[in-house]
Tab-separated table of C-alpha atoms in Angstrom:
chain	number	residue	atom	x	y	z
Y	128	UNK	CA	67.330	105.176	102.431
Y	129	UNK	CA	68.371	108.028	100.098
Y	130	UNK	CA	70.918	107.789	97.290
Y	131	UNK	CA	72.713	110.852	95.912
Y	132	UNK	CA	75.397	110.522	93.195
Y	133	UNK	CA	76.600	107.158	94.447
Y	134	UNK	CA	76.556	108.307	98.081
Y	135	UNK	CA	74.006	106.275	99.998
Y	136	UNK	CA	72.595	108.112	102.983
Y	137	UNK	CA	71.129	105.724	105.522
Y	138	UNK	CA	69.197	108.032	107.804
Y	139	UNK	CA	66.476	105.394	108.188
Y	140	UNK	CA	68.846	102.745	109.560
Y	141	UNK	CA	68.324	101.962	113.274
Y	142	UNK	CA	70.852	103.565	115.574
Y	143	UNK	CA	73.273	100.783	116.544
Y	144	UNK	CA	74.126	102.610	119.768
Y	145	UNK	CA	70.467	102.579	120.801
Y	146	UNK	CA	69.495	99.098	119.617
Y	147	UNK	CA	72.640	97.120	120.506
Y	148	UNK	CA	73.149	96.975	124.273
Y	149	UNK	CA	76.516	95.229	124.118
Y	150	UNK	CA	77.968	97.696	121.621
Y	151	UNK	CA	76.596	100.570	123.703
Y	152	UNK	CA	78.478	99.253	126.745
Y	153	UNK	CA	81.661	98.927	124.683
Y	154	UNK	CA	81.176	102.504	123.446
Y	155	UNK	CA	80.781	103.930	126.946
Y	156	UNK	CA	83.691	101.809	128.168
Y	157	UNK	CA	85.847	103.315	125.424
Y	158	UNK	CA	84.920	106.841	126.507
Y	159	UNK	CA	85.802	106.104	130.140
Y	160	UNK	CA	89.107	104.378	129.423
Y	161	UNK	CA	90.260	106.903	126.792
Y	162	UNK	CA	89.298	109.822	129.040
Y	163	UNK	CA	91.267	108.168	131.833
Y	164	UNK	CA	94.386	107.896	129.675
Y	165	UNK	CA	94.048	111.450	128.421
Y	166	UNK	CA	93.979	112.614	132.049
Y	167	UNK	CA	96.917	110.368	132.913
Y	168	UNK	CA	98.953	111.805	130.046
Y	169	UNK	CA	98.468	115.298	131.454
Y	170	UNK	CA	99.297	114.286	135.035
Y	171	UNK	CA	102.267	112.041	134.269
Y	172	UNK	CA	103.911	114.563	131.945
Y	173	UNK	CA	103.418	117.414	134.398
Y	174	UNK	CA	104.683	115.390	137.352
Y	175	UNK	CA	107.755	114.197	135.460
Y	176	UNK	CA	108.696	117.745	134.507
Y	177	UNK	CA	108.103	119.088	138.022
Y	178	UNK	CA	110.290	116.321	139.455
Y	179	UNK	CA	113.160	116.569	136.955
Y	180	UNK	CA	112.874	119.895	135.064
Y	181	UNK	CA	114.395	117.917	132.193
Y	182	UNK	CA	112.784	118.056	128.735
Y	183	UNK	CA	114.694	114.941	127.663
Y	184	UNK	CA	113.190	112.881	130.477
Y	185	UNK	CA	109.794	114.269	129.548
Y	186	UNK	CA	110.336	112.847	126.071
Y	187	UNK	CA	111.354	109.522	127.600
Y	188	UNK	CA	107.805	109.099	128.938
Y	189	UNK	CA	106.455	108.811	125.393
Y	190	UNK	CA	109.310	106.500	124.432
Y	191	UNK	CA	108.618	104.281	127.460
Y	192	UNK	CA	105.022	103.854	126.270
Y	193	UNK	CA	105.995	103.286	122.629
Y	194	UNK	CA	108.693	100.598	123.010
Y	195	UNK	CA	106.364	97.976	124.606
Y	196	UNK	CA	103.836	98.614	121.854
Y	197	UNK	CA	106.512	98.054	119.226
Y	198	UNK	CA	107.648	94.794	120.852
Y	199	UNK	CA	104.309	93.324	121.930
Y	200	UNK	CA	101.715	94.343	119.340
Y	201	UNK	CA	102.029	91.253	117.108
Y	202	UNK	CA	101.883	88.984	120.158
Y	203	UNK	CA	98.850	90.926	121.386
Y	204	UNK	CA	97.076	90.323	118.076
Y	205	UNK	CA	97.649	86.577	118.409
Y	206	UNK	CA	96.289	86.649	121.959
Y	207	UNK	CA	93.205	88.599	120.804
Y	208	UNK	CA	92.463	85.910	118.197
Y	209	UNK	CA	93.037	82.992	120.530
Y	210	UNK	CA	91.362	83.967	123.808
Y	211	UNK	CA	88.099	85.622	124.802
Y	212	UNK	CA	88.434	89.274	123.861
Y	213	UNK	CA	86.116	90.556	126.575
Y	214	UNK	CA	88.274	89.027	129.316
Y	215	UNK	CA	91.508	90.294	127.757
Y	216	UNK	CA	90.268	93.893	127.894
Y	217	UNK	CA	88.977	93.410	131.454
Y	218	UNK	CA	92.327	92.042	132.667
Y	219	UNK	CA	94.256	94.836	130.928
Y	220	UNK	CA	92.143	97.497	132.601
Y	221	UNK	CA	92.600	95.905	136.016
Y	222	UNK	CA	96.374	95.964	135.437
Y	223	UNK	CA	96.140	99.625	134.480
Y	224	UNK	CA	94.160	100.341	137.653
Y	225	UNK	CA	96.880	98.676	139.726
Y	226	UNK	CA	99.630	100.748	138.064
Y	227	UNK	CA	97.770	104.021	138.583
Y	228	UNK	CA	97.016	103.022	142.176
Y	229	UNK	CA	100.763	102.537	142.720
Y	230	UNK	CA	101.421	106.022	141.307
Y	231	UNK	CA	98.762	107.362	143.674
Y	232	UNK	CA	100.352	105.725	146.734
Y	233	UNK	CA	103.849	106.925	145.770
Y	234	UNK	CA	102.545	110.457	145.214
Y	235	UNK	CA	100.627	110.617	148.496
Y	236	UNK	CA	103.629	109.237	150.355
Y	237	UNK	CA	106.008	111.730	148.743
Y	238	UNK	CA	108.216	108.891	147.457
Y	239	UNK	CA	107.617	109.215	143.714
Y	240	UNK	CA	110.620	109.796	141.446
Y	241	UNK	CA	111.208	109.990	137.704
Y	242	UNK	CA	112.113	106.324	137.267
Y	243	UNK	CA	108.825	105.307	138.936
Y	244	UNK	CA	106.934	107.262	136.276
Y	245	UNK	CA	108.950	105.691	133.452
Y	246	UNK	CA	108.299	102.173	134.757
Y	247	UNK	CA	104.594	102.948	135.128
Y	248	UNK	CA	104.469	104.388	131.595
Y	249	UNK	CA	106.119	101.240	130.204
Y	250	UNK	CA	103.647	98.925	131.956
Y	251	UNK	CA	100.713	101.073	130.832
Y	252	UNK	CA	102.072	100.997	127.271
Y	253	UNK	CA	102.391	97.204	127.407
Y	254	UNK	CA	98.837	96.837	128.696
Y	255	UNK	CA	97.475	99.165	126.025
Y	256	UNK	CA	99.339	97.104	123.425
Y	257	UNK	CA	97.016	94.221	124.282
Y	258	UNK	CA	93.910	96.267	124.976
Y	259	UNK	CA	93.714	98.452	121.849
Y	260	UNK	CA	93.764	95.804	119.075
Y	261	UNK	CA	91.468	93.579	121.137
Y	262	UNK	CA	89.016	96.445	121.573
Y	263	UNK	CA	88.950	97.114	117.824
Y	264	UNK	CA	88.678	93.405	116.989
Y	265	UNK	CA	85.703	93.067	119.329
Y	266	UNK	CA	83.434	95.419	117.354
Y	267	UNK	CA	82.661	92.878	114.566
Y	268	UNK	CA	81.812	90.369	117.337
Y	269	UNK	CA	79.019	92.655	118.533
Y	270	UNK	CA	77.454	94.198	115.423
Y	271	UNK	CA	76.279	92.922	112.046
Y	272	UNK	CA	78.351	93.665	108.937
Y	273	UNK	CA	75.936	96.258	107.580
Y	274	UNK	CA	76.189	98.126	110.900
Y	275	UNK	CA	79.995	98.358	110.877
Y	276	UNK	CA	80.282	101.773	109.115
Y	277	UNK	CA	77.905	103.306	111.658
Y	278	UNK	CA	79.692	101.529	114.526
Y	279	UNK	CA	83.035	102.853	113.248
Y	280	UNK	CA	81.622	106.385	113.247
Y	281	UNK	CA	80.303	105.976	116.794
Y	282	UNK	CA	83.698	104.608	117.892
Y	283	UNK	CA	85.378	107.663	116.369
Y	284	UNK	CA	82.951	109.911	118.231
Y	285	UNK	CA	83.839	108.159	121.495
Y	286	UNK	CA	87.535	108.772	120.887
Y	287	UNK	CA	87.023	112.416	119.994
Y	288	UNK	CA	84.700	113.029	122.950
Y	289	UNK	CA	87.389	111.653	125.250
Y	290	UNK	CA	90.031	113.751	123.450
Y	291	UNK	CA	88.065	116.878	124.353
Y	292	UNK	CA	86.983	115.912	127.877
Y	293	UNK	CA	90.147	114.119	129.032
Y	294	UNK	CA	92.823	116.848	128.724
Y	295	UNK	CA	90.456	119.556	129.962
Y	296	UNK	CA	89.364	117.491	132.973
Y	297	UNK	CA	92.940	116.391	133.647
Y	298	UNK	CA	94.177	119.965	133.587
Y	299	UNK	CA	91.357	121.108	135.878
Y	300	UNK	CA	91.878	118.310	138.414
Y	301	UNK	CA	95.643	118.827	138.296
Y	302	UNK	CA	95.148	122.149	140.077
Y	303	UNK	CA	94.224	120.047	143.132
Y	304	UNK	CA	97.273	117.818	142.696
Y	305	UNK	CA	98.188	114.736	140.608
Y	306	UNK	CA	96.735	112.435	143.279
Y	307	UNK	CA	93.242	113.719	142.415
Y	308	UNK	CA	93.850	112.934	138.737
Y	309	UNK	CA	95.074	109.438	139.580
Y	310	UNK	CA	92.045	108.761	141.793
Y	311	UNK	CA	89.641	109.903	139.069
Y	312	UNK	CA	91.484	107.819	136.465
Y	313	UNK	CA	91.186	104.703	138.630
Y	314	UNK	CA	87.437	105.277	139.002
Y	315	UNK	CA	87.023	105.695	135.229
Y	316	UNK	CA	89.054	102.552	134.493
Y	317	UNK	CA	87.028	100.491	136.981
Y	318	UNK	CA	83.753	101.653	135.443
Y	319	UNK	CA	85.104	100.743	131.996
Y	320	UNK	CA	86.297	97.326	133.192
Y	321	UNK	CA	82.935	96.327	134.613
Y	322	UNK	CA	81.102	97.633	131.530
Y	323	UNK	CA	83.344	95.357	129.454
Y	324	UNK	CA	82.664	92.398	131.730
Y	325	UNK	CA	78.889	92.872	131.325
Y	326	UNK	CA	79.023	92.642	127.508
Y	327	UNK	CA	77.358	89.649	125.871
Y	328	UNK	CA	79.273	88.634	122.741
Y	329	UNK	CA	77.204	87.511	119.751
Y	330	UNK	CA	79.916	85.479	118.077
Y	331	UNK	CA	82.571	83.462	119.850
Y	332	UNK	CA	86.149	83.677	118.591
Y	333	UNK	CA	87.285	80.449	116.888
Y	334	UNK	CA	90.143	78.768	118.731
Y	335	UNK	CA	93.333	78.651	116.714
Y	336	UNK	CA	96.253	76.303	116.383
Y	337	UNK	CA	99.063	76.327	118.932
Y	338	UNK	CA	100.873	79.652	119.168
Y	339	UNK	CA	103.950	79.621	116.947
Y	340	UNK	CA	106.090	82.075	115.016
Y	341	UNK	CA	104.207	81.103	111.855
Y	342	UNK	CA	100.865	81.820	113.495
Y	343	UNK	CA	102.248	85.043	114.952
Y	344	UNK	CA	103.211	86.349	111.504
Y	345	UNK	CA	99.924	85.383	109.836
Y	346	UNK	CA	98.568	88.875	110.477
Y	347	UNK	CA	101.453	90.474	108.573
Y	348	UNK	CA	101.140	87.955	105.743
Y	349	UNK	CA	97.419	88.594	105.482
Y	350	UNK	CA	97.901	92.366	105.350
Y	351	UNK	CA	100.524	92.121	102.592
Y	352	UNK	CA	98.365	89.720	100.552
Y	353	UNK	CA	95.270	91.880	100.709
Y	354	UNK	CA	96.224	94.965	98.727
Y	355	UNK	CA	93.147	96.882	99.860
Y	356	UNK	CA	94.165	96.420	103.518
Y	357	UNK	CA	97.859	97.094	102.870
Y	358	UNK	CA	96.940	100.235	100.935
Y	359	UNK	CA	94.531	101.376	103.640
Y	360	UNK	CA	96.928	100.858	106.557
Y	361	UNK	CA	99.974	102.300	104.778
Y	362	UNK	CA	97.944	105.304	103.601
Y	363	UNK	CA	97.083	105.975	107.234
Y	364	UNK	CA	100.759	105.626	108.177
Y	365	UNK	CA	102.094	108.161	105.674
Y	366	UNK	CA	99.186	110.630	105.895
Y	367	UNK	CA	99.619	110.925	109.679
Y	368	UNK	CA	103.406	110.871	109.388
Y	369	UNK	CA	103.433	113.873	107.051
Y	370	UNK	CA	100.368	115.781	108.218
Y	371	UNK	CA	101.284	116.188	111.888
Y	372	UNK	CA	100.593	119.903	112.251
Y	373	UNK	CA	99.210	119.444	115.777
Y	374	UNK	CA	102.678	118.589	117.109
Y	375	UNK	CA	103.761	122.162	116.305
Y	376	UNK	CA	100.743	123.963	117.804
Y	377	UNK	CA	102.717	125.502	120.714
Y	378	UNK	CA	105.049	127.172	118.196
Y	379	UNK	CA	102.132	128.532	116.152
Y	380	UNK	CA	100.350	129.813	119.256
Y	381	UNK	CA	103.441	131.587	120.588
Y	382	UNK	CA	105.424	132.724	117.536
Y	383	UNK	CA	102.973	132.882	114.614
Y	384	UNK	CA	99.586	133.837	116.050
Y	385	UNK	CA	100.974	135.444	119.234
Y	386	UNK	CA	98.101	134.235	121.395
Y	387	UNK	CA	99.953	132.510	124.218
Y	388	UNK	CA	98.573	129.631	126.252
Y	389	UNK	CA	94.888	130.541	125.898
Y	390	UNK	CA	95.220	130.401	122.105
Y	391	UNK	CA	97.021	127.063	122.352
Y	392	UNK	CA	93.999	125.647	124.201
Y	393	UNK	CA	91.707	126.782	121.377
Y	394	UNK	CA	94.050	125.420	118.725
Y	395	UNK	CA	94.174	122.011	120.424
Y	396	UNK	CA	90.386	121.901	120.784
Y	397	UNK	CA	89.460	122.891	117.201
Y	398	UNK	CA	90.437	119.642	115.402
Y	399	UNK	CA	88.802	117.536	118.129
Y	400	UNK	CA	85.553	119.523	117.788
Y	401	UNK	CA	85.616	119.113	113.992
Y	402	UNK	CA	86.268	115.410	114.345
Y	403	UNK	CA	83.512	114.945	116.935
Y	404	UNK	CA	80.872	116.785	114.899
Y	405	UNK	CA	81.771	114.930	111.705
Y	406	UNK	CA	81.734	111.562	113.466
Y	407	UNK	CA	78.238	112.342	114.781
Y	408	UNK	CA	77.128	113.203	111.236
Y	409	UNK	CA	78.513	109.882	109.981
Y	410	UNK	CA	76.611	107.947	112.643
Y	411	UNK	CA	73.395	109.107	110.965
Y	412	UNK	CA	74.437	109.531	107.333
Y	413	UNK	CA	76.944	106.788	106.663
Y	414	UNK	CA	78.968	106.462	103.460
Y	415	UNK	CA	78.039	103.177	101.782
Y	416	UNK	CA	78.996	103.765	98.156
Y	417	UNK	CA	81.707	105.514	96.109
Y	418	UNK	CA	84.079	104.685	98.962
Y	419	UNK	CA	87.311	105.546	97.150
Y	420	UNK	CA	86.016	108.938	96.038
Y	421	UNK	CA	85.190	110.064	99.542
Y	422	UNK	CA	88.396	108.581	100.958
Y	423	UNK	CA	90.667	110.533	98.617
Y	424	UNK	CA	88.553	113.710	98.738
Y	425	UNK	CA	88.830	113.701	102.544
Y	426	UNK	CA	92.610	113.271	102.279
Y	427	UNK	CA	92.790	116.174	99.823
Y	428	UNK	CA	90.818	118.393	102.215
Y	429	UNK	CA	93.110	117.280	105.051
Y	430	UNK	CA	96.238	118.240	103.087
Y	431	UNK	CA	94.859	121.568	101.818
Y	432	UNK	CA	93.590	122.516	105.287
Y	433	UNK	CA	97.041	121.773	106.694
Y	434	UNK	CA	98.588	124.169	104.182
Y	435	UNK	CA	95.914	126.786	104.983
Y	436	UNK	CA	96.688	126.498	108.692
Y	437	UNK	CA	100.398	126.858	108.029
Y	438	UNK	CA	100.089	130.132	106.085
Y	439	UNK	CA	97.349	131.667	108.259
Y	440	UNK	CA	98.205	134.656	110.431
Y	441	UNK	CA	94.672	134.995	111.783
Y	442	UNK	CA	93.421	133.002	114.770
Y	443	UNK	CA	89.884	132.522	113.419
Y	444	UNK	CA	91.149	131.286	110.044
Y	445	UNK	CA	93.590	128.956	111.812
Y	446	UNK	CA	90.758	127.532	113.928
Y	447	UNK	CA	88.658	126.952	110.793
Y	448	UNK	CA	91.576	125.154	109.135
Y	449	UNK	CA	92.107	122.941	112.189
Y	450	UNK	CA	88.373	122.240	112.358
Y	451	UNK	CA	88.512	121.038	108.730
Y	452	UNK	CA	91.608	118.952	109.491
Y	453	UNK	CA	89.745	117.145	112.270
Y	454	UNK	CA	86.537	116.695	110.274
Y	455	UNK	CA	88.235	115.386	107.124
Y	456	UNK	CA	90.482	113.100	109.148
Y	457	UNK	CA	87.467	111.398	110.733
Y	458	UNK	CA	85.922	110.704	107.312
Y	459	UNK	CA	89.078	108.926	106.169
Y	460	UNK	CA	89.489	107.168	109.543
Y	461	UNK	CA	85.936	105.778	109.445
Y	462	UNK	CA	86.338	104.603	105.840
Y	463	UNK	CA	89.746	103.044	106.511
Y	464	UNK	CA	88.727	101.260	109.719
Y	465	UNK	CA	85.556	99.908	108.084
Y	466	UNK	CA	87.528	98.667	105.064
Y	467	UNK	CA	89.924	96.801	107.354
Y	468	UNK	CA	87.197	95.237	109.492
Y	469	UNK	CA	84.908	94.184	106.651
Y	470	UNK	CA	87.706	92.634	104.597
Y	471	UNK	CA	89.257	90.690	107.479
Y	472	UNK	CA	87.898	87.312	108.671
Y	473	UNK	CA	86.759	87.322	112.291
Y	474	UNK	CA	89.420	84.792	113.253
Y	475	UNK	CA	92.103	87.207	111.959
Y	476	UNK	CA	90.664	90.424	113.424
Y	477	UNK	CA	93.028	90.533	116.401
Y	478	UNK	CA	96.226	90.094	114.416
Y	479	UNK	CA	95.241	92.435	111.593
Y	480	UNK	CA	94.068	95.116	114.031
Y	481	UNK	CA	97.358	94.676	115.896
Y	482	UNK	CA	99.277	95.410	112.683
Y	483	UNK	CA	96.998	98.395	112.116
Y	484	UNK	CA	97.624	99.682	115.659
Y	485	UNK	CA	101.362	99.240	115.154
Y	486	UNK	CA	101.248	101.354	111.992
Y	487	UNK	CA	99.089	104.008	113.686
Y	488	UNK	CA	101.319	104.138	116.788
Y	489	UNK	CA	104.441	104.343	114.642
Y	490	UNK	CA	102.997	107.139	112.512
Y	491	UNK	CA	101.942	109.145	115.583
Y	492	UNK	CA	105.335	108.862	117.257
Y	493	UNK	CA	107.409	109.318	114.114
Y	494	UNK	CA	105.049	112.039	112.900
Y	495	UNK	CA	105.836	114.163	115.943
Y	496	UNK	CA	109.545	113.491	115.451
Y	497	UNK	CA	109.332	114.337	111.727
Y	498	UNK	CA	107.416	117.557	112.394
Y	499	UNK	CA	109.856	118.648	115.081
Y	500	UNK	CA	112.885	117.867	112.925
Y	501	UNK	CA	111.482	119.673	109.878
Y	502	UNK	CA	110.513	122.655	112.027
Y	503	UNK	CA	114.052	122.775	113.421
Y	504	UNK	CA	115.478	122.790	109.887
Y	505	UNK	CA	113.032	125.039	108.028
Y	506	UNK	CA	110.775	126.663	110.633
Y	507	UNK	CA	107.272	125.633	111.737
Y	508	UNK	CA	105.414	127.310	108.860
Y	509	UNK	CA	107.505	125.796	106.060
Y	510	UNK	CA	107.542	122.396	107.784
Y	511	UNK	CA	103.742	122.359	108.016
Y	512	UNK	CA	103.344	123.441	104.383
Y	513	UNK	CA	105.677	120.611	103.342
Y	514	UNK	CA	103.630	118.182	105.443
Y	515	UNK	CA	100.336	119.266	103.866
Y	516	UNK	CA	101.724	119.036	100.348
Y	517	UNK	CA	103.280	115.690	101.237
Y	518	UNK	CA	99.849	114.356	102.245
Y	519	UNK	CA	98.450	115.402	98.857
Y	520	UNK	CA	101.348	113.703	97.062
Y	521	UNK	CA	100.835	110.495	99.056
Y	522	UNK	CA	97.117	110.479	98.215
Y	523	UNK	CA	97.893	110.759	94.479
Y	524	UNK	CA	100.638	108.111	94.640
Y	525	UNK	CA	98.409	105.649	96.504
Y	526	UNK	CA	95.685	106.045	93.864
Y	527	UNK	CA	98.130	104.574	91.348
Y	528	UNK	CA	100.084	102.195	93.577
Y	529	UNK	CA	96.863	100.587	94.851
Y	530	UNK	CA	94.322	100.576	92.002
Y	531	UNK	CA	92.041	98.283	94.021
Y	532	UNK	CA	91.766	101.061	96.608
Y	533	UNK	CA	91.174	103.658	93.902
Y	534	UNK	CA	88.368	101.584	92.353
Y	535	UNK	CA	86.499	100.615	95.532
Y	536	UNK	CA	82.784	101.246	95.103
Y	537	UNK	CA	81.627	99.562	98.316
Y	538	UNK	CA	83.508	98.401	101.380
Y	539	UNK	CA	83.841	94.847	100.084
Y	540	UNK	CA	86.926	93.895	98.083
Y	541	UNK	CA	85.809	91.320	95.493
Y	542	UNK	CA	89.290	90.889	94.013
Y	543	UNK	CA	89.917	88.059	96.485
Y	544	UNK	CA	87.823	85.240	97.772
Y	545	UNK	CA	88.482	83.466	100.998
Y	546	UNK	CA	89.237	79.779	101.055
Y	547	UNK	CA	89.092	77.598	104.161
Y	548	UNK	CA	91.587	74.736	103.783
Y	549	UNK	CA	91.369	71.611	105.863
Y	550	UNK	CA	93.759	72.879	108.539
Y	551	UNK	CA	91.476	75.862	109.178
Y	552	UNK	CA	94.043	78.538	108.345
Y	553	UNK	CA	92.437	81.271	106.206
Y	554	UNK	CA	94.019	81.703	102.785
Y	555	UNK	CA	93.278	83.884	99.791
Y	556	UNK	CA	92.617	83.158	96.169
Y	557	UNK	CA	92.906	85.892	93.592
Y	558	UNK	CA	89.963	86.344	91.251
Y	559	UNK	CA	89.077	89.064	88.756
Y	560	UNK	CA	87.162	92.002	90.178
Y	561	UNK	CA	83.506	91.448	89.484
Y	562	UNK	CA	81.973	94.211	87.421
Y	563	UNK	CA	78.272	94.806	87.902
């Protein structure tokens, strides 16, 4: 173990992906299922547009996926805390297989229409509403607390690997027809489902009281009581909401850099490559100290790189800026996800991760809307500059609105201590921050 200026580098720590069989299976399952959905996104969007030639209906596909998430996420968190998480994910993936299989049959039979795609997108969105928070909540069930930062980095690498492989593979297979994409997606989902089923969980989830509205809202109450978690989740919300330069990449490729579709492919790949490489670095050299410093530095780099991308007229410089956007975003994502997981009791992981997923989903959807609206008003360049500067402003504001987040030295928030009352419902008691 090496320590440099408060930044502990843990190169000597065993690789959790190599030593923990169950986490390794979860990691591979995440790659397969995320790759499958990246391919499905390509195929469904293309097929909808070919069928309707209507940009509005193309936008409805995203809305059909988002509405179930908005309505079901809090319920999904309660389910993840009450029932066996491994089986929840398995069932969700079987449902997803069935939906994609239906799309495959309708496509092969020549019967598919736009409303079939919208219904399928809604069911897939509902299933993912249960699967995603359960998947995140399952990580602390499989690894020890000191392994969570490394596990978070590996999870980020899985997501970024799928973000690179999925669209490229989907686009390639789409040349042979959407039915080929659907068949491949079903195979990937089945592999993921049986990997999930083979996982051996270290720690069983504690059974909770009967499902009620009070129990359902416990996740929200917990988030708003724990300022470090509220600050972390809301920081993610506003940083993504304002810094959504990727939504405008087609405009930059066509009108600013004048590269056309081949340049758009490079622009879309650059942030994913930066994110993947940085996540691999963090799996070996994990941040264990001076957490707040690295969190806000990464946000500053994210905002400045967004501004650099906006003003660039050179493709190489734009690719460098997007690479930095992806790399810095992963640093903040790993820190934020680790903060949430380490400061949340295991029996609350599902509900808190559901709230987190709701914030992330909202910021992604609204971020694209905000970027498009601003670009329509001011142009893509000015809109992206405003977004980058907005991210910097949010970072500064959050340093003062959430002093506990600004003063975090390690991942553990000592400003609260957990109490376990007789009824078993976790509560919080405020105590002064311990100074060492």
